[in-house]
Short mmCIF file of C-alpha atoms and ligand atoms in Angstrom, two decimals:
data_model
loop_
_atom_site.label_atom_id
_atom_site.label_comp_id
_atom_site.label_asym_id
_atom_site.label_seq_id
_atom_site.Cartn_x
_atom_site.Cartn_y
_atom_site.Cartn_z
CA UNK A 9 0.00 0.00 0.00
CA UNK A 10 1.19 3.54 -0.76
CA UNK A 11 1.03 5.81 2.29
CA UNK A 12 0.37 9.55 1.82
CA UNK A 13 3.73 11.37 2.24
CA UNK A 14 2.17 14.04 4.42
CA UNK A 15 0.82 11.36 6.80
CA UNK A 16 4.32 9.88 7.02
CA UNK A 17 5.87 13.26 7.86
CA UNK A 18 3.07 14.02 10.35
CA UNK A 19 3.80 10.76 12.19
CA UNK A 20 7.57 11.35 12.08
CA UNK A 21 7.12 14.63 13.98
CA UNK A 22 4.15 13.65 16.21
CA UNK A 23 4.68 13.40 19.96
CA UNK A 24 1.06 12.81 21.07
CA UNK A 25 -0.86 9.97 19.42
CA UNK A 26 -4.10 8.26 20.52
CA UNK A 27 -5.44 5.03 19.05
CA UNK A 28 -8.92 3.53 19.44
CA UNK A 29 -9.26 -0.12 18.45
CA UNK A 30 -12.29 -2.32 17.91
CA UNK A 31 -12.98 -5.95 17.10
CA UNK A 32 -11.51 -5.59 13.59
CA UNK A 33 -7.96 -5.44 14.97
CA UNK A 34 -8.44 -8.96 16.40
CA UNK A 35 -10.13 -10.40 13.32
CA UNK A 36 -6.81 -11.63 11.89
CA UNK A 37 -6.21 -13.41 15.20
CA UNK A 38 -9.24 -15.53 14.38
CA UNK A 39 -11.72 -13.79 16.69
CA UNK A 40 -15.16 -12.88 15.35
CA UNK A 41 -16.06 -9.21 15.15
CA UNK A 42 -19.35 -8.01 16.58
CA UNK A 43 -20.89 -7.42 13.18
CA UNK A 44 -19.74 -10.82 11.83
CA UNK A 45 -22.59 -13.29 11.78
CA UNK A 46 -22.23 -15.68 14.71
CA UNK A 47 -21.45 -19.34 14.02
CA UNK A 48 -23.08 -22.63 14.86
CA UNK A 49 -25.64 -22.73 17.62
CA UNK A 50 -24.95 -19.08 18.39
CA UNK A 51 -26.03 -18.01 14.89
CA UNK A 52 -29.59 -17.55 16.12
CA UNK A 53 -28.48 -14.80 18.53
CA UNK A 54 -27.28 -11.23 17.96
CA UNK A 55 -24.40 -10.15 20.23
CA UNK A 56 -26.30 -6.99 21.13
CA UNK A 57 -29.08 -9.22 22.53
CA UNK A 58 -26.74 -11.37 24.63
CA UNK A 59 -24.38 -8.65 25.93
CA UNK A 60 -27.02 -7.07 28.19
CA UNK A 61 -27.99 -7.25 31.88
CA UNK A 62 -31.54 -8.16 30.83
CA UNK A 63 -30.32 -11.21 28.87
CA UNK A 64 -28.29 -12.34 31.90
CA UNK A 65 -31.28 -11.77 34.18
CA UNK A 66 -33.56 -13.71 31.83
CA UNK A 67 -31.22 -16.64 31.07
CA UNK A 68 -27.95 -16.55 33.02
CA UNK A 69 -26.85 -19.97 31.76
CA UNK A 70 -27.20 -18.96 28.09
CA UNK A 71 -25.19 -15.76 28.59
CA UNK A 72 -22.61 -17.50 30.81
CA UNK A 73 -22.13 -20.24 28.16
CA UNK A 74 -21.74 -17.64 25.35
CA UNK A 75 -18.97 -15.94 27.30
CA UNK A 76 -17.37 -19.28 28.26
CA UNK A 77 -17.19 -20.18 24.53
CA UNK A 78 -15.73 -16.76 23.66
CA UNK A 79 -13.27 -16.90 26.59
CA UNK A 80 -11.93 -20.22 25.29
CA UNK A 81 -11.38 -18.70 21.83
CA UNK A 82 -9.73 -15.62 23.35
CA UNK A 83 -7.39 -17.72 25.50
CA UNK A 84 -6.35 -19.69 22.38
CA UNK A 85 -5.90 -16.56 20.22
CA UNK A 86 -2.52 -14.98 19.49
CA UNK A 87 -1.85 -11.30 18.69
CA UNK A 88 -1.43 -10.55 14.99
CA UNK A 89 0.95 -8.11 13.17
CA UNK A 90 -1.56 -5.30 13.73
CA UNK A 91 -1.26 -5.68 17.51
CA UNK A 92 2.55 -5.79 17.27
CA UNK A 93 2.63 -2.67 15.08
CA UNK A 94 0.77 -0.83 17.84
CA UNK A 95 3.46 -1.96 20.31
CA UNK A 96 6.06 -0.49 17.92
CA UNK A 97 4.11 2.79 17.82
CA UNK A 98 4.01 2.90 21.63
CA UNK A 99 7.80 2.54 21.67
CA UNK A 100 8.35 5.34 19.16
CA UNK A 101 5.81 8.02 20.11
CA UNK A 102 6.53 9.88 23.38
CA UNK A 103 2.90 10.31 24.48
CA UNK A 104 1.04 7.28 23.12
CA UNK A 105 -2.42 6.20 24.37
CA UNK A 106 -4.03 2.92 23.33
CA UNK A 107 -7.78 2.82 23.96
CA UNK A 108 -9.60 -0.41 23.16
CA UNK A 109 -13.21 -1.49 22.96
CA UNK A 110 -12.02 -5.07 22.79
CA UNK A 111 -12.32 -7.41 25.74
CA UNK A 112 -9.81 -10.01 24.45
CA UNK A 113 -6.61 -8.75 26.13
CA UNK A 114 -4.62 -9.27 22.90
CA UNK A 115 -2.99 -5.83 23.08
CA UNK A 116 -1.47 -6.74 26.46
CA UNK A 117 -0.53 -10.22 25.12
CA UNK A 118 1.33 -8.47 22.25
CA UNK A 119 3.28 -6.30 24.73
CA UNK A 120 1.34 -3.01 24.76
CA UNK A 121 2.01 -1.52 28.19
CA UNK A 122 -0.60 1.22 28.71
CA UNK A 123 -3.95 -0.13 27.51
CA UNK A 124 -7.26 1.54 28.39
CA UNK A 125 -9.98 -1.15 28.33
CA UNK A 126 -13.23 0.78 27.86
CA UNK A 127 -15.42 -2.33 27.83
CA UNK A 128 -13.64 -4.54 30.38
CA UNK A 129 -11.98 -7.89 29.79
CA UNK A 130 -13.66 -11.23 29.08
CA UNK A 131 -10.96 -13.22 30.92
CA UNK A 132 -11.89 -11.48 34.18
CA UNK A 133 -14.96 -12.77 36.07
CA UNK A 134 -16.76 -11.01 38.93
CA UNK A 135 -19.81 -11.40 41.14
CA UNK A 136 -22.93 -9.84 39.59
CA UNK A 137 -24.08 -8.75 43.07
CA UNK A 138 -21.11 -7.66 45.18
CA UNK A 139 -18.62 -7.19 42.35
CA UNK A 140 -15.96 -9.37 43.98
CA UNK A 141 -13.43 -10.65 41.43
CA UNK A 142 -13.39 -14.45 41.01
CA UNK A 143 -10.01 -16.05 40.17
CA UNK A 144 -11.48 -19.52 39.78
CA UNK A 145 -14.88 -21.24 39.93
CA UNK A 146 -16.57 -24.64 39.73
CA UNK A 147 -18.93 -25.00 36.78
CA UNK A 148 -21.19 -28.05 37.03
CA UNK A 149 -22.70 -27.18 33.65
CA UNK A 150 -26.13 -26.55 35.13
CA UNK A 151 -26.09 -23.78 37.70
CA UNK A 152 -24.10 -20.64 36.76
CA UNK A 153 -21.18 -20.53 39.27
CA UNK A 154 -21.83 -18.25 42.22
CA UNK A 155 -19.72 -15.88 44.26
CA UNK A 156 -17.51 -17.22 47.05
CA UNK A 157 -18.66 -14.43 49.29
CA UNK A 158 -22.38 -13.91 48.66
CA UNK A 159 -25.22 -15.61 46.79
CA UNK A 160 -24.56 -13.62 43.63
CA UNK A 161 -24.06 -15.32 40.25
CA UNK A 162 -20.69 -14.85 38.56
CA UNK A 163 -20.55 -12.83 35.32
CA UNK A 164 -17.87 -11.69 32.89
CA UNK A 165 -16.17 -8.43 33.87
CA UNK A 166 -17.23 -6.66 30.69
CA UNK A 167 -19.45 -3.60 30.08
CA UNK A 168 -22.84 -4.71 28.72
CA UNK A 169 -25.11 -2.53 26.57
CA UNK A 170 -26.99 -0.23 28.87
CA UNK A 171 -24.20 -0.31 31.47
CA UNK A 172 -21.91 2.60 32.29
CA UNK A 173 -18.32 2.47 31.13
CA UNK A 174 -15.66 2.53 33.88
CA UNK A 175 -15.37 6.22 34.78
CA UNK A 176 -11.58 6.51 35.10
CA UNK A 177 -10.93 4.72 31.80
CA UNK A 178 -13.49 6.85 29.95
CA UNK A 179 -12.08 10.10 31.39
CA UNK A 180 -8.54 9.05 30.42
CA UNK A 181 -9.70 8.18 26.90
CA UNK A 182 -11.54 11.49 26.45
CA UNK A 183 -8.52 13.42 27.74
CA UNK A 184 -6.26 11.61 25.26
CA UNK A 185 -8.66 12.24 22.36
CA UNK A 186 -8.83 15.93 23.26
CA UNK A 187 -5.07 16.42 23.54
CA UNK A 188 -3.58 14.23 20.81
CA UNK A 189 -2.07 15.52 17.57
CA UNK A 190 -3.01 12.36 15.67
CA UNK A 191 -5.94 9.98 16.36
CA UNK A 192 -6.22 6.52 14.81
CA UNK A 193 -9.55 4.64 14.63
CA UNK A 194 -8.64 1.00 13.91
CA UNK A 195 -10.96 -1.94 13.19
CA UNK A 196 -14.17 -0.44 14.49
CA UNK A 197 -17.49 0.23 12.84
CA UNK A 198 -17.84 3.32 15.01
CA UNK A 199 -21.43 2.68 16.03
CA UNK A 200 -21.06 1.90 19.73
CA UNK A 201 -21.17 4.90 22.03
CA UNK A 202 -19.60 6.57 23.89
CA UNK A 203 -16.42 5.05 22.37
CA UNK A 204 -17.51 6.18 18.90
CA UNK A 205 -17.52 9.81 20.08
CA UNK A 206 -13.76 9.79 20.76
CA UNK A 207 -12.78 10.28 17.12
CA UNK A 208 -15.11 13.27 16.90
CA UNK A 209 -13.59 14.73 20.08
CA UNK A 210 -10.16 14.39 18.45
CA UNK A 211 -11.42 16.02 15.25
CA UNK A 212 -12.87 18.88 17.27
CA UNK A 213 -9.49 19.37 18.91
CA UNK A 214 -7.96 19.74 15.41
CA UNK A 215 -6.14 16.41 15.53
CA UNK A 216 -5.30 14.60 12.29
CA UNK A 217 -7.72 11.63 12.22
CA UNK A 218 -6.77 8.39 10.45
CA UNK A 219 -9.13 5.46 9.91
CA UNK A 220 -7.68 1.97 9.39
CA UNK A 221 -10.60 -0.33 8.65
CA UNK A 222 -11.66 -3.08 6.24
CA UNK A 223 -14.55 -0.96 5.00
CA UNK A 224 -16.02 2.55 5.16
CA UNK A 225 -17.86 3.53 8.35
CA UNK A 226 -19.96 6.52 9.48
CA UNK A 227 -16.64 8.11 10.55
CA UNK A 228 -15.03 7.87 7.10
CA UNK A 229 -16.39 11.18 5.74
CA UNK A 230 -14.82 13.04 8.71
CA UNK A 231 -11.31 11.53 8.66
CA UNK A 232 -8.19 13.08 7.13
CA UNK A 233 -6.89 9.71 5.90
CA UNK A 234 -9.01 6.60 5.23
CA UNK A 235 -6.69 3.58 4.87
CA UNK A 236 -9.06 0.75 3.98
CA UNK A 237 -7.84 -2.81 4.22
CA UNK A 238 -6.59 -5.22 6.88
CA UNK A 239 -5.09 -3.62 9.98
CA UNK A 240 -2.64 -6.55 10.23
CA UNK A 241 -1.17 -5.37 6.91
CA UNK A 242 -1.72 -1.59 6.95
CA UNK A 243 -0.31 -0.88 10.43
CA UNK A 244 3.01 -2.78 10.02
CA UNK A 245 3.40 -1.19 6.57
CA UNK A 246 2.86 2.26 8.02
CA UNK A 247 5.44 1.70 10.80
CA UNK A 248 7.96 0.60 8.13
CA UNK A 249 7.14 3.61 5.90
CA UNK A 250 7.66 6.04 8.80
CA UNK A 251 10.55 4.49 10.73
CA UNK A 252 12.16 2.33 8.08
CA UNK A 253 12.25 -1.05 9.80
C1 LIG B 4 -23.48 3.51 27.94
C2 LIG B 4 -18.38 -5.68 25.76
C3 LIG B 4 -24.61 4.97 29.46
C4 LIG B 4 -19.33 -6.82 25.83
C5 LIG B 4 -19.38 -4.01 24.29
C6 LIG B 4 -25.46 7.26 22.31
C7 LIG B 4 -25.89 7.13 20.99
C8 LIG B 4 -26.39 5.90 20.51
C9 LIG B 4 -26.47 4.78 21.37
C10 LIG B 4 -26.05 4.93 22.67
C11 LIG B 4 -25.54 6.14 23.14
N1 LIG B 4 -25.21 5.98 24.45
C12 LIG B 4 -25.49 4.72 24.84
C13 LIG B 4 -26.01 4.04 23.78
C14 LIG B 4 -26.44 2.66 23.80
C15 LIG B 4 -25.27 1.71 23.50
C16 LIG B 4 -24.86 1.77 22.06
O1 LIG B 4 -23.91 2.48 21.70
N2 LIG B 4 -25.57 1.03 21.24
C17 LIG B 4 -25.21 0.95 19.84
C18 LIG B 4 -25.39 -0.48 19.36
C19 LIG B 4 -26.06 1.94 19.08
N3 LIG B 4 -24.12 1.98 24.34
C20 LIG B 4 -24.08 1.47 25.59
O2 LIG B 4 -25.00 0.86 26.08
C21 LIG B 4 -22.82 1.74 26.39
N4 LIG B 4 -23.20 2.21 27.71
O3 LIG B 4 -23.39 4.36 27.09
O4 LIG B 4 -23.92 3.76 29.25
C22 LIG B 4 -26.03 4.73 29.05
C23 LIG B 4 -26.74 3.69 29.63
C24 LIG B 4 -28.08 3.49 29.24
C25 LIG B 4 -28.68 4.28 28.25
C26 LIG B 4 -27.92 5.32 27.65
C27 LIG B 4 -26.60 5.55 28.06
C28 LIG B 4 -22.04 0.43 26.59
C29 LIG B 4 -21.42 -0.01 25.29
C30 LIG B 4 -20.46 -1.18 25.55
C31 LIG B 4 -21.11 -2.47 25.12
N5 LIG B 4 -20.15 -3.57 25.25
N6 LIG B 4 -18.51 -5.01 24.48
C32 LIG B 4 -18.89 -7.97 24.95
O5 LIG B 4 -17.85 -7.87 24.26
O6 LIG B 4 -19.60 -8.99 24.96
S1 LIG B 4 -19.45 -3.25 22.79
C33 LIG B 4 -18.94 -4.32 21.57
O7 LIG B 4 -19.12 -3.59 20.35
C34 LIG B 4 -17.48 -4.69 21.57
O8 LIG B 4 -16.74 -4.09 22.61
C35 LIG B 4 -17.00 -4.14 20.24
O9 LIG B 4 -15.68 -3.79 20.28
C36 LIG B 4 -17.88 -2.97 20.16
C37 LIG B 4 -17.92 -2.16 18.93
O10 LIG B 4 -17.96 -2.99 17.88
P1 LIG B 4 -16.64 -2.96 16.97
O11 LIG B 4 -15.46 -3.16 17.82
O12 LIG B 4 -16.68 -1.71 16.16
O13 LIG B 4 -16.82 -4.24 16.14
P2 LIG B 4 -17.70 -4.34 14.83
O14 LIG B 4 -17.89 -5.78 14.56
O15 LIG B 4 -18.88 -3.44 14.96
O16 LIG B 4 -16.80 -3.68 13.70
C38 LIG B 4 -15.59 -4.29 13.35
C39 LIG B 4 -15.03 -3.43 12.24
O17 LIG B 4 -13.77 -3.96 11.90
C40 LIG B 4 -15.89 -3.47 10.99
O18 LIG B 4 -16.06 -2.14 10.51
C41 LIG B 4 -15.06 -4.29 10.00
O19 LIG B 4 -15.16 -3.79 8.68
C42 LIG B 4 -13.67 -4.07 10.51
N7 LIG B 4 -12.74 -5.16 10.24
C43 LIG B 4 -13.00 -6.50 10.20
N8 LIG B 4 -11.84 -7.17 9.96
C44 LIG B 4 -10.86 -6.24 9.87
C45 LIG B 4 -11.42 -4.97 10.06
N9 LIG B 4 -10.68 -3.83 10.02
C46 LIG B 4 -9.36 -3.96 9.80
N10 LIG B 4 -8.74 -5.16 9.62
C47 LIG B 4 -9.46 -6.30 9.65
N11 LIG B 4 -8.82 -7.49 9.48
ZN1 LIG B 5 -20.68 -11.67 45.65
#
């Protein structure tokens, strides 16, 4: 891919860069994106209908099993060149902030140090009543495992639709979007709020906004550079174009 020369020179001189990633950055690690149709027995469900407190209330076992299946896939997944390119960016840009909507922990697995997880992490489990973190649990396949401390059912430590994002993480992400010189939106359809508002906050603070995504999104008309294709190819290529190796 040819990279616009002015983008290359902008990155060479940038000292403050913020990146927002979505499920697309993990697609080449073999993990389904949210908008991908689900497979097998899960094909009859939409993620938006399962990732809610109401769904867990209504059928805790169904929601618990969906997350158990996804957790297994996440634990077996490896970071891809897109994740590693973001580690390289973190090492080269003085003030680098990585904000992710993903719950798969692959940025940390790739070696990213400062990761803001806006939507939690699927490998962490907590009590749905008292919030106590659960390091391990017995699952007899019938009853959803319950908290060691109260009668609450365990749940994944992720932010469901209709739930508030963690305050500190969101404030950090907004501050980074408002103060960066360059903002990257990578592998996200830009429809889930409030994460989707971050690129607009960056634009309003006169940052250069770059979209790296397999297809156009509602953000595309507002970005300075739309690099459409696979993030696992575009990001490593961009790092090479800017820093040579
Ligand atoms: C909240 C964790 C306060 C769970 C997730 C304002 C306006 C409109 C709606 C709302 C709003 N405020 C609140 C809402 C409601 C809702 C929302 O945004 N709904 C949407 C659907 C309209 N938001 C919330 O409920 C949030 N809470 O705001 O609290 C509140 C409370 C009540 C009422 C009002 C306000 C909570 C949102 C968090 C939900 N949890 N995940 C779990 O994982 O199970 S979100 C979930 O979607 C994932 O985190 C995912 O990351 C995220 C976004 O999806 P994407 O990452 O973008 O993935 P997607 O599949 O969509 O796109 C992938 C893209 O990658 C595609 O474009 C594809 O082309 C591209 N791609 C694919 N392969 C590649 C690639 N790109 C590059 N390379 C590739 N190889
Ligand atoms: Zn509890």
